[in-house]
mmCIF file of C-alpha atoms in Angstrom:
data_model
loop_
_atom_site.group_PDB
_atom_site.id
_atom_site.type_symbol
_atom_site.label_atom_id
_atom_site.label_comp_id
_atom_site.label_asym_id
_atom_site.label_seq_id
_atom_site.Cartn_x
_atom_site.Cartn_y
_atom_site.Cartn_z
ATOM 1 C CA UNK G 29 34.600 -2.441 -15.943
ATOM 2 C CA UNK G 30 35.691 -3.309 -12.275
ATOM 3 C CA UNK G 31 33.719 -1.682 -9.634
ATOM 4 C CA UNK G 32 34.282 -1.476 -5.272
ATOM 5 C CA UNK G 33 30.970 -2.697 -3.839
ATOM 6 C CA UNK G 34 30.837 -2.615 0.149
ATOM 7 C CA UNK G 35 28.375 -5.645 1.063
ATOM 8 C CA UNK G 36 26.887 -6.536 4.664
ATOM 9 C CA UNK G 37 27.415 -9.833 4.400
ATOM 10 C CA UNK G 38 25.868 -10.523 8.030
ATOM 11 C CA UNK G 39 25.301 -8.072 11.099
ATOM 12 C CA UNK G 40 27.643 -5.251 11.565
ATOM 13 C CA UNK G 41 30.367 -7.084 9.009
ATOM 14 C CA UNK G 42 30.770 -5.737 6.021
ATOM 15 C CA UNK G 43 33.273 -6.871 2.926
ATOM 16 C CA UNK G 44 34.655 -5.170 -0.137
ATOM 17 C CA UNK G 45 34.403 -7.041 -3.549
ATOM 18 C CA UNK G 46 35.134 -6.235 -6.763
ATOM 19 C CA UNK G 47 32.748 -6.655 -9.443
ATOM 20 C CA UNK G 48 32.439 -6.967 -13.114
ATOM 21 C CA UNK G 49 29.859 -4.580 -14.380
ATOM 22 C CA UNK G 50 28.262 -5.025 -17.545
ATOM 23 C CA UNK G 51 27.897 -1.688 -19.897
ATOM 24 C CA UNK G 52 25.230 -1.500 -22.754
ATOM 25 C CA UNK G 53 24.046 1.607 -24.666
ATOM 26 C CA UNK G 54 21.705 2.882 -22.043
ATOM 27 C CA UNK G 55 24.157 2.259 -19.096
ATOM 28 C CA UNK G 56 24.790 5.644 -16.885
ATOM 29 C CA UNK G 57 27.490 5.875 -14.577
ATOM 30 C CA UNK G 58 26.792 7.264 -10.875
ATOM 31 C CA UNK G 59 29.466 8.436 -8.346
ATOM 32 C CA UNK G 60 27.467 8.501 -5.482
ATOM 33 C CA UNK G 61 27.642 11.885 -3.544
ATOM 34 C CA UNK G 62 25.248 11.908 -0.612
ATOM 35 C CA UNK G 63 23.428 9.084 1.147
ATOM 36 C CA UNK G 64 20.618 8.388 3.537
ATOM 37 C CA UNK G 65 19.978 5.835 6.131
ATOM 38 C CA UNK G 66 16.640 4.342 5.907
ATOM 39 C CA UNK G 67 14.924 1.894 9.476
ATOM 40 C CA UNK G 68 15.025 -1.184 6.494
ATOM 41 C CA UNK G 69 19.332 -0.542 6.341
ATOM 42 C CA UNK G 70 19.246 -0.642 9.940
ATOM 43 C CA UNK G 71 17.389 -3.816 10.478
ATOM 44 C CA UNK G 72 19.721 -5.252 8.367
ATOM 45 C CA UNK G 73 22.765 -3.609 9.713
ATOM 46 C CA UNK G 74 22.079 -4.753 13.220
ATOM 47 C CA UNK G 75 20.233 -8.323 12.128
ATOM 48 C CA UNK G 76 16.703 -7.624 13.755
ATOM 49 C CA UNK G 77 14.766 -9.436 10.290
ATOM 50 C CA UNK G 78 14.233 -12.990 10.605
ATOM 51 C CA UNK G 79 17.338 -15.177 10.591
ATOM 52 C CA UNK G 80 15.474 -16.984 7.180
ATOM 53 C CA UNK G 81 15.305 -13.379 5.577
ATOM 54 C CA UNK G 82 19.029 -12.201 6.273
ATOM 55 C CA UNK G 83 19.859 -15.491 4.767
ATOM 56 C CA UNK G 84 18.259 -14.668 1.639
ATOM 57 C CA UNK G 85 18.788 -11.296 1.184
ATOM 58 C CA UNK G 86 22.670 -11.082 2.296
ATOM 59 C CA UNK G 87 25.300 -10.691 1.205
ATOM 60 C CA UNK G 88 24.410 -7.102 -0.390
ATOM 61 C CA UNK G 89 25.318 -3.328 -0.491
ATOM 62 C CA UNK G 90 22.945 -1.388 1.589
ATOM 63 C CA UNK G 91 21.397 1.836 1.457
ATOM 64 C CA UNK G 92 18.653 2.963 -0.902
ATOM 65 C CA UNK G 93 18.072 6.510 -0.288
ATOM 66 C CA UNK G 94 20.704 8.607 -2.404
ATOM 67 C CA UNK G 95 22.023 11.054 -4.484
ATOM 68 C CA UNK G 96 25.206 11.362 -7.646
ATOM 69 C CA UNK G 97 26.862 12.941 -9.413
ATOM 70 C CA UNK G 98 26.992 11.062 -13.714
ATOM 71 C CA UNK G 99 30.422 10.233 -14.392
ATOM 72 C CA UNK G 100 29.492 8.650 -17.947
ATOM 73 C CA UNK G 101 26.171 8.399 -19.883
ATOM 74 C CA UNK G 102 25.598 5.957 -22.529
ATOM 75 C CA UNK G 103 22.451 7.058 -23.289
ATOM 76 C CA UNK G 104 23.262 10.567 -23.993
ATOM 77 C CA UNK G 105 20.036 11.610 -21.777
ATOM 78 C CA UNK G 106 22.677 13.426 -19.226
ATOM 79 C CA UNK G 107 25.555 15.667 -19.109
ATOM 80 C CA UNK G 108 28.835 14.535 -17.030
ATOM 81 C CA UNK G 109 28.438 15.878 -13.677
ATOM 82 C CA UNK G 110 24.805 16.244 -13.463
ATOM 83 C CA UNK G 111 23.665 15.984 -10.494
ATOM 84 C CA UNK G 112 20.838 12.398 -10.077
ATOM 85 C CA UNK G 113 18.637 11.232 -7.783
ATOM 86 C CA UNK G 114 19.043 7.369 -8.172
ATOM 87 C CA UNK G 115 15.339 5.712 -8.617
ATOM 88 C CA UNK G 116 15.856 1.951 -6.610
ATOM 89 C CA UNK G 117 13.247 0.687 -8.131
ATOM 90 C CA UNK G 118 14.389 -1.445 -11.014
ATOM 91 C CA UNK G 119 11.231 -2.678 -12.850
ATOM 92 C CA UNK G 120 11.707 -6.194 -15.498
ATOM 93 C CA UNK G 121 7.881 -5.551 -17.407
ATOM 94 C CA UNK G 122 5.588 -3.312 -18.051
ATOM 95 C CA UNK G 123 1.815 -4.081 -16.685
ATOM 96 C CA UNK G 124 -1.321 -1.447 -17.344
ATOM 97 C CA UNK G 125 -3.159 -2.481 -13.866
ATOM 98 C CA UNK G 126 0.281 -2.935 -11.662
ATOM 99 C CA UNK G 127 2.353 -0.218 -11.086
ATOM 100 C CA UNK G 128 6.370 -0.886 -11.366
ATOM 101 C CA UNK G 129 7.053 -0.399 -7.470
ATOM 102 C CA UNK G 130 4.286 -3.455 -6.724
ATOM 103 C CA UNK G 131 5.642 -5.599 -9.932
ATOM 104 C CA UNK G 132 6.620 -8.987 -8.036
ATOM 105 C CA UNK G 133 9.678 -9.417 -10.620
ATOM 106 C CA UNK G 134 10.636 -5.558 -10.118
ATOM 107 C CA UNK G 135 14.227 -5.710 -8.181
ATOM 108 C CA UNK G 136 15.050 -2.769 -5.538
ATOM 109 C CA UNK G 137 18.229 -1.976 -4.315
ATOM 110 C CA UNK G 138 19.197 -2.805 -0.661
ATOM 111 C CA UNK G 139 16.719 -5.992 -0.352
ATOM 112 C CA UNK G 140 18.184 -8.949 -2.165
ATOM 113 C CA UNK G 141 19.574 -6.241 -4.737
ATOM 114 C CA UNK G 142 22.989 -4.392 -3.972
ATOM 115 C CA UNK G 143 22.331 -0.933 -2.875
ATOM 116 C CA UNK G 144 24.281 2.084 -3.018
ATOM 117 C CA UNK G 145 27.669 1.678 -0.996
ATOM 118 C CA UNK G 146 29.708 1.744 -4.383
ATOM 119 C CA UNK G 147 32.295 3.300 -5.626
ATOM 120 C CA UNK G 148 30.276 3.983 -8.858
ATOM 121 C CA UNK G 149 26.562 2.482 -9.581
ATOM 122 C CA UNK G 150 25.631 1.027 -12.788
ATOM 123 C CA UNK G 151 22.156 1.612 -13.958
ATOM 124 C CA UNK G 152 20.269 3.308 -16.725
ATOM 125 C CA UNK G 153 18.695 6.693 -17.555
ATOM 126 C CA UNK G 154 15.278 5.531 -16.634
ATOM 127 C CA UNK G 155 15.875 5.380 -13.094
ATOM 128 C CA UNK G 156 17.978 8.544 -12.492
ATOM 129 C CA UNK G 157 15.992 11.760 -12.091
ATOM 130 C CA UNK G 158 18.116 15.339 -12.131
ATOM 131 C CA UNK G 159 17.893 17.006 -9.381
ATOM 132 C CA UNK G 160 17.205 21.231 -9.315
ATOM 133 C CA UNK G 161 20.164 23.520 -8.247
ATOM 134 C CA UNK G 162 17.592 24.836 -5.536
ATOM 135 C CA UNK G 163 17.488 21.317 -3.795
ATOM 136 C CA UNK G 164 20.460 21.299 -1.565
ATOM 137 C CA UNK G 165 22.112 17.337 -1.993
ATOM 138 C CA UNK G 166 21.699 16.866 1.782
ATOM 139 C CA UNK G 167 17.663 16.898 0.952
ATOM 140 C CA UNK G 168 17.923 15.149 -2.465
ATOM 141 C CA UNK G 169 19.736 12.706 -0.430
ATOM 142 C CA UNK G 170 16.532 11.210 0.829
ATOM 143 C CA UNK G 171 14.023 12.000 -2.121
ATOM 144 C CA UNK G 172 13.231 8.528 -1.747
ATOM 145 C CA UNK G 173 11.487 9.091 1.665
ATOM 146 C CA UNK G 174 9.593 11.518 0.142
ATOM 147 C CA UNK G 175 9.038 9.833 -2.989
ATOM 148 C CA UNK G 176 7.103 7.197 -1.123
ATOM 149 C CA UNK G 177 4.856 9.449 1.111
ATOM 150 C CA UNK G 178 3.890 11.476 -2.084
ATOM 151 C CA UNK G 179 3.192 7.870 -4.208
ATOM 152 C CA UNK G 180 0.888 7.370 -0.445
ATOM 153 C CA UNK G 181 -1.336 10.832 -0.992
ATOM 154 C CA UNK G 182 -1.408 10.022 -4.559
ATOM 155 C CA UNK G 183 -3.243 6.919 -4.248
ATOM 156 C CA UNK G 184 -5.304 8.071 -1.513
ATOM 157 C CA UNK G 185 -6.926 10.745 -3.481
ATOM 158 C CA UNK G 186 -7.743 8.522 -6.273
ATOM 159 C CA UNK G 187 -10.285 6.747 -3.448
ATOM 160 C CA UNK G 188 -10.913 9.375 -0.827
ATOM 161 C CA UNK G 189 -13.942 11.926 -0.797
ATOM 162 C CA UNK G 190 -14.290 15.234 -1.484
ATOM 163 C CA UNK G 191 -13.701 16.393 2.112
ATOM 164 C CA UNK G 192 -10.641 17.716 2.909
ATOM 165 C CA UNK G 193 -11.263 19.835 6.135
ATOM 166 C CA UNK G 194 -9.203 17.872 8.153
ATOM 167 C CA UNK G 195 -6.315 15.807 7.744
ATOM 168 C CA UNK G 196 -4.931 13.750 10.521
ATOM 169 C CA UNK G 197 -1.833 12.013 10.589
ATOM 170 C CA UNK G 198 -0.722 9.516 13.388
ATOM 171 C CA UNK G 199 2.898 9.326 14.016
ATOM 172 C CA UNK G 200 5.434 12.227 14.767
ATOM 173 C CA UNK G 201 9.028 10.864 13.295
ATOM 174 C CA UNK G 202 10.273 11.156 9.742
ATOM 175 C CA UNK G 203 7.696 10.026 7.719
ATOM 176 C CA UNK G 204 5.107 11.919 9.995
ATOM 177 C CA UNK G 205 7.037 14.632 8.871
ATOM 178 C CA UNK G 206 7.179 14.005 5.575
ATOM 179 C CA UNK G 207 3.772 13.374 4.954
ATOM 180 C CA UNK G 208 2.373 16.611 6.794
ATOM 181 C CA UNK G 209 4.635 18.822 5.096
ATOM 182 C CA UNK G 210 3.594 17.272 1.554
ATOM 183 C CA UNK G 211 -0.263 17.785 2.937
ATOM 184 C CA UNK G 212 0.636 21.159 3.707
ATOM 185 C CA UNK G 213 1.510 21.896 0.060
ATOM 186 C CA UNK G 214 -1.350 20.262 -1.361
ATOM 187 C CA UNK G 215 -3.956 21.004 0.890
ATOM 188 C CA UNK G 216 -2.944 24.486 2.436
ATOM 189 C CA UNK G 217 -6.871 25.444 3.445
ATOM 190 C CA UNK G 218 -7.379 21.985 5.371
ATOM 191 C CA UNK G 219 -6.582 21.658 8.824
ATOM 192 C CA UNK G 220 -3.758 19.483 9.822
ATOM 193 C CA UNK G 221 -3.210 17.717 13.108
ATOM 194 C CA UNK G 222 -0.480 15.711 13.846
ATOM 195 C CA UNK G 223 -0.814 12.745 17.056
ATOM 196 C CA UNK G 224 2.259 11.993 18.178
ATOM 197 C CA UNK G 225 4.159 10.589 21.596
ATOM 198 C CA UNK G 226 6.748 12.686 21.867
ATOM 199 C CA UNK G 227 6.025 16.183 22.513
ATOM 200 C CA UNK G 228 10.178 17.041 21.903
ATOM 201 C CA UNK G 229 8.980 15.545 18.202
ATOM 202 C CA UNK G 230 5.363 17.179 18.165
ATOM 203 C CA UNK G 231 7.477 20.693 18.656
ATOM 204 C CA UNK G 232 8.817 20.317 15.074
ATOM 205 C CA UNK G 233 5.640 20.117 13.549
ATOM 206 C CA UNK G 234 5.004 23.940 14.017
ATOM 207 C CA UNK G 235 3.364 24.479 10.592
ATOM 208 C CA UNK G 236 0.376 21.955 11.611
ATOM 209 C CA UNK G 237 -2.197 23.769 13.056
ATOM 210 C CA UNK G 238 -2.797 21.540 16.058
ATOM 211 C CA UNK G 239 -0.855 19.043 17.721
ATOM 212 C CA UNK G 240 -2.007 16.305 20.618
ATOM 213 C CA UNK G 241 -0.287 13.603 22.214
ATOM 214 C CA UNK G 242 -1.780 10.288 21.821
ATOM 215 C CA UNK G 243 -3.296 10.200 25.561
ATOM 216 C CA UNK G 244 -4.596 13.509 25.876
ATOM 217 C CA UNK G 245 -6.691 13.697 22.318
ATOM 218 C CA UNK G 246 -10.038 15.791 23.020
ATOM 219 C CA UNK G 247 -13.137 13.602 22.674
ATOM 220 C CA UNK G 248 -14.628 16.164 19.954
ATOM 221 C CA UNK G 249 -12.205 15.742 17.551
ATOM 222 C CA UNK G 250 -13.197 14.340 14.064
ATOM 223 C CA UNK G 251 -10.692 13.782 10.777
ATOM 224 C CA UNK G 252 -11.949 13.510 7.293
ATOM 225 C CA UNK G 253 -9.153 11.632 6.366
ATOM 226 C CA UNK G 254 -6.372 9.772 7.823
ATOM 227 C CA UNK G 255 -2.628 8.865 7.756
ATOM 228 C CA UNK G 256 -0.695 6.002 9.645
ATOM 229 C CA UNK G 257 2.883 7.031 9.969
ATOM 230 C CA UNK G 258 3.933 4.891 12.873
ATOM 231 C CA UNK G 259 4.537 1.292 12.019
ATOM 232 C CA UNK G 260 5.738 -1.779 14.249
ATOM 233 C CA UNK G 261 3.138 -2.339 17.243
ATOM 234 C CA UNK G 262 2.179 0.973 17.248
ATOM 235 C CA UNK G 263 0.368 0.514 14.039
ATOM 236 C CA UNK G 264 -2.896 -0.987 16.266
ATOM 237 C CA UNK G 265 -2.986 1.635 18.485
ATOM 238 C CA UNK G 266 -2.561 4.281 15.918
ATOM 239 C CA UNK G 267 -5.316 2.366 14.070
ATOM 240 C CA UNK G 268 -7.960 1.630 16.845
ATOM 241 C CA UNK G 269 -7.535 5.456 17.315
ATOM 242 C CA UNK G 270 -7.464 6.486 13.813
ATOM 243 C CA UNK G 271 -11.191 3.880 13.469
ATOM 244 C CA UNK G 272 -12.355 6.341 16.248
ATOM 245 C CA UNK G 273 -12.251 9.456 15.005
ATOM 246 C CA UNK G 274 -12.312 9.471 11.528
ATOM 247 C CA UNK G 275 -15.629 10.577 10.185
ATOM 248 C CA UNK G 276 -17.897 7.809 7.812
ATOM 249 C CA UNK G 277 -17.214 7.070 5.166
ATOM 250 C CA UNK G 278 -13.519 8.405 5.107
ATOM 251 C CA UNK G 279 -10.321 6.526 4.072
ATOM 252 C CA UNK G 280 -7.402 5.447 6.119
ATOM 253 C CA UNK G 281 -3.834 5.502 4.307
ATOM 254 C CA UNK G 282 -1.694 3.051 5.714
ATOM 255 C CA UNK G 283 2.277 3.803 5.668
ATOM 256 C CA UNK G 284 3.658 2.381 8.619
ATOM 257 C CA UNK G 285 5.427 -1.066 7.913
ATOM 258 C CA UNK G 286 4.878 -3.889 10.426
ATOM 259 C CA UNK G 287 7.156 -6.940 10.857
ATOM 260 C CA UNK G 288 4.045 -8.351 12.654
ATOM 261 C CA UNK G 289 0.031 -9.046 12.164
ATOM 262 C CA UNK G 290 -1.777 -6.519 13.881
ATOM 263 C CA UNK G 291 -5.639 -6.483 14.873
ATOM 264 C CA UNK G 292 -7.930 -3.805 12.725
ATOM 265 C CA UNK G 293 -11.690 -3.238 14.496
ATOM 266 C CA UNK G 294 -13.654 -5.156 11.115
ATOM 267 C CA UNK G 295 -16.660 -3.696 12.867
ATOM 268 C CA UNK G 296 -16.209 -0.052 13.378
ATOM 269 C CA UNK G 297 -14.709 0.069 9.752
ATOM 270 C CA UNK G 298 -17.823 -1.566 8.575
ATOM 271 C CA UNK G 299 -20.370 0.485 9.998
ATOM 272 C CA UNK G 300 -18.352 3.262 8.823
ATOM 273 C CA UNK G 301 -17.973 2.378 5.450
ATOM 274 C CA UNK G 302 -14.447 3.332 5.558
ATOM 275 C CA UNK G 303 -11.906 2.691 2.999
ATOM 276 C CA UNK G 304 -8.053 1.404 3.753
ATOM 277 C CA UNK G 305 -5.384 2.219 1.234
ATOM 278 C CA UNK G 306 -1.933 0.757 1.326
ATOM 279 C CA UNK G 307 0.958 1.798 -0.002
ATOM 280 C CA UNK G 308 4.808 0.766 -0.574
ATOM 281 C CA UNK G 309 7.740 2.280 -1.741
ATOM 282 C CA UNK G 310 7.677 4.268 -5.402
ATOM 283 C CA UNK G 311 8.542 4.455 -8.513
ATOM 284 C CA UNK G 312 10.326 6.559 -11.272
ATOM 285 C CA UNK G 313 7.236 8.667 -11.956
ATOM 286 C CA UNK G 314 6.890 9.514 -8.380
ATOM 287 C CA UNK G 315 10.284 10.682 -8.162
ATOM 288 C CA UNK G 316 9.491 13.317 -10.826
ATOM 289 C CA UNK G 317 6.487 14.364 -9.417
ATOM 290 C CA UNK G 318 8.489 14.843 -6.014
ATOM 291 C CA UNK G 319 10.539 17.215 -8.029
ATOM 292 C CA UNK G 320 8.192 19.127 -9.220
ATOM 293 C CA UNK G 321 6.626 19.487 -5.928
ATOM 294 C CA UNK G 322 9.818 20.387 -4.501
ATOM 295 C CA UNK G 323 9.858 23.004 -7.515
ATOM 296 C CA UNK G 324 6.441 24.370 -6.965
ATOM 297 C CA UNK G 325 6.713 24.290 -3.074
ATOM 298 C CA UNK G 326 9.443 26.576 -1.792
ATOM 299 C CA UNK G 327 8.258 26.804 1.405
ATOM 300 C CA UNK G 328 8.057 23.185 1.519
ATOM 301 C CA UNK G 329 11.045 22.323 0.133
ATOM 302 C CA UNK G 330 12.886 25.208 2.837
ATOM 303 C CA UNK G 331 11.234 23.073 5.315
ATOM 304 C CA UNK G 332 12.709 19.556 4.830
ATOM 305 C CA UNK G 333 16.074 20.984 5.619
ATOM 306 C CA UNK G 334 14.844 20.654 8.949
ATOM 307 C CA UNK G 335 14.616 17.105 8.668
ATOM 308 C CA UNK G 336 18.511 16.461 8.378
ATOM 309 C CA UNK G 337 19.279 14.980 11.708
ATOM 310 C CA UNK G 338 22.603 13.793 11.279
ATOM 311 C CA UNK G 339 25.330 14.293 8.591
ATOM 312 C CA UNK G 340 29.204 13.031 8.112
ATOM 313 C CA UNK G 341 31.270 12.222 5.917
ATOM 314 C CA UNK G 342 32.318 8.760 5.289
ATOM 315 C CA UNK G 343 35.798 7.794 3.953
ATOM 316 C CA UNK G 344 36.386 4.272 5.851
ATOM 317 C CA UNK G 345 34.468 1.476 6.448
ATOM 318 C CA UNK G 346 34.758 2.500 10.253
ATOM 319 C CA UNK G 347 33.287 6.065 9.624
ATOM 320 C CA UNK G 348 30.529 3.805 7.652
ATOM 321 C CA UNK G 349 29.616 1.513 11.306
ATOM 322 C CA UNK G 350 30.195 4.536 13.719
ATOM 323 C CA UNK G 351 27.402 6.414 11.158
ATOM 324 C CA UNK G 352 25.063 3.282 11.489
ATOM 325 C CA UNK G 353 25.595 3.485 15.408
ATOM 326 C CA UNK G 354 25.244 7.254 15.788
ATOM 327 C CA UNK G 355 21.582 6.956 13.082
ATOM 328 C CA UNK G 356 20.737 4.108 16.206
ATOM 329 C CA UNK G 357 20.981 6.884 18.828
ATOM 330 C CA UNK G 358 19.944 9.937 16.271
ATOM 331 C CA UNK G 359 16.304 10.952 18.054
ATOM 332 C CA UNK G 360 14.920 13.441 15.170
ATOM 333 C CA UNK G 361 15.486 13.400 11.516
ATOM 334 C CA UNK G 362 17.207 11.662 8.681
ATOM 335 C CA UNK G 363 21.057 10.162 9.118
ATOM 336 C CA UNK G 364 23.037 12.061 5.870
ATOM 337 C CA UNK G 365 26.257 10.709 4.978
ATOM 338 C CA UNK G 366 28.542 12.288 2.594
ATOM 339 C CA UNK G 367 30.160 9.752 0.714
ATOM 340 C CA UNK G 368 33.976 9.937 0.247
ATOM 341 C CA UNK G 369 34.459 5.972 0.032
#
């Protein structure tokens, strides 16, 4: 079956192919309905990665984050217009000590692997997960966000301590976001206190019950454990001030990505004895459990609507590079389209 895929095939240029998909007895076809820009699409889109890594990851359909409606299922696992969030994680082997979203042979869609600017995507029931009525498609749009902060909390309790009276994330954008109102949820008798640049940003973190900006923290403060949401260079400040005020013995989840090496304080963490987890993207398990958050969570899951910065739809490849240009400019919350292509 012939299928329109809409590849960057280098910055800002974008080309439609047709391509001959493959169908097998587990196959499930996706119209997509709603999709969400992610900072990775945009360093593509504008060609800020290395020249060496746009050379091997392009040409290719962008965008990860999304939701769809099945058009056909194989399987028989779905009904025709279900609606799907699509998993991007496609995992090759199954390992007991390596989860599928750190598998070095596991594909994911929008880095090296066509994303989801299709007319249709091909993939299998495995790696869609159906999405409740109660989750408007503008939120399920970018699951996958939360997905991957959830998958971050989950392997930080499996190492943290017992002490959860305060949580304290560093960084006030999306994932920021993301991450406190998932903490909220979990952990609704801990404090939470957000550190942030921007108060405009700090302002939409009203359910935390403190906020500071970075340079006016008080000197008493202490956090029994720790989130880095910023990423880039801010990562080391975020960190040297995270290495401060965290109490012994506490752990430190790392979530930020950095193109760059940064510089950790080896010293304080020692004489701490403080514990770094990292984490990276998700996978199909995580999804469902983000579900079932969402599910169990309504005031939660009223709250991410708040996150929706942006949202248009898209019928021409010129509505698709004005989008990327107005998610460039977009201050607060997550670029939506609504694709019509």
């Amino acid at each position: 079956m012939l299928n329109k895929v809409y590849r960057l095939i280098s910055p800002k240029q974008f080309e439609t192919v047709m391509v001959e998909e493959n169908i097998k007895s587990n196959t499930v076809i996706v119209r997509p309905t709603f999709l969400s820009i992610c900072h990775a699409d945009q360093r593509y889109y504008t060609g800020s990665r290395e020249k060496s890594v746009l050379r091997k990851k392009l040409p290719m359909a962008l965008i990860h984050e999304g939701v769809g409606t099945v058009v056909k299922d194989f399987s028989g696992t779905f009904e025709k217009n279900d609606r799907v969030i699509i998993v991007p994680n496609i995992p090759f082997e199954n390992n007991k000590f390596i989860q599928e979203n750190y598998l070095p042979s596991s594909k994911f869609r929008s880095s090296g692997h066509d994303g989801l600017m299709q007319e249709y995507v091909f993939t299998q029931s495995d790696r869609l997960v159906k999405v409740l009525d109660s989750i408007p498609s503008n939120v399920a749009a970018y699951t996958e966000l939360i997905s991957v902060a959830l998958h971050g909390i989950k392997r930080m309790q499996k190492v943290m301590n017992e002490d959860h009276e305060t949580f304290g994330i560093w960084g006030d954008g999306n994932l920021g976001y993301i991450v406190a109102n998932l903490l909220k949820g979990l952990y609704p008798n801990s404090e939470l206190i957000i550190f942030g640049k921007s108060e405009e940003k700090l302002s939409f973190f009203s359910f935390a019950d403190k906020t500071y900006t970075i340079d006016a923290i008080p000197s008493n403060i202490q956090i029994s454990q720790a989130f880095e949401c910023v990423g880039g260079t801010g990562s080391y400040f975020a960190l040297k001030q995270i290495i401060n005020y965290i109490k012994p013995q506490g752990t430190i989840g790392i979530m930020g990505v950095s193109e760059n090496p940064i510089e950790i304080e080896t010293r304080k963490v020692l004489e701490k004895g403080l514990l770094i987890s990292g984490t990276s993207r998700s996978g199909a398990n995580d999804f469902k459990d983000t579900v079932q958050f969402l599910s169990d969570h309504p005031s939660e899951r009223k709250r991410f609507k708040n996150l929706v910065g942006i949202e248009r739809e898209i019928k021409s490849i010129e509505d698709v590079h004005a989008f990327f240009e107005a998610d460039l400019a977009n201050s607060w919350g997550k670029a939506v389209m609504k694709w019509e292509l």
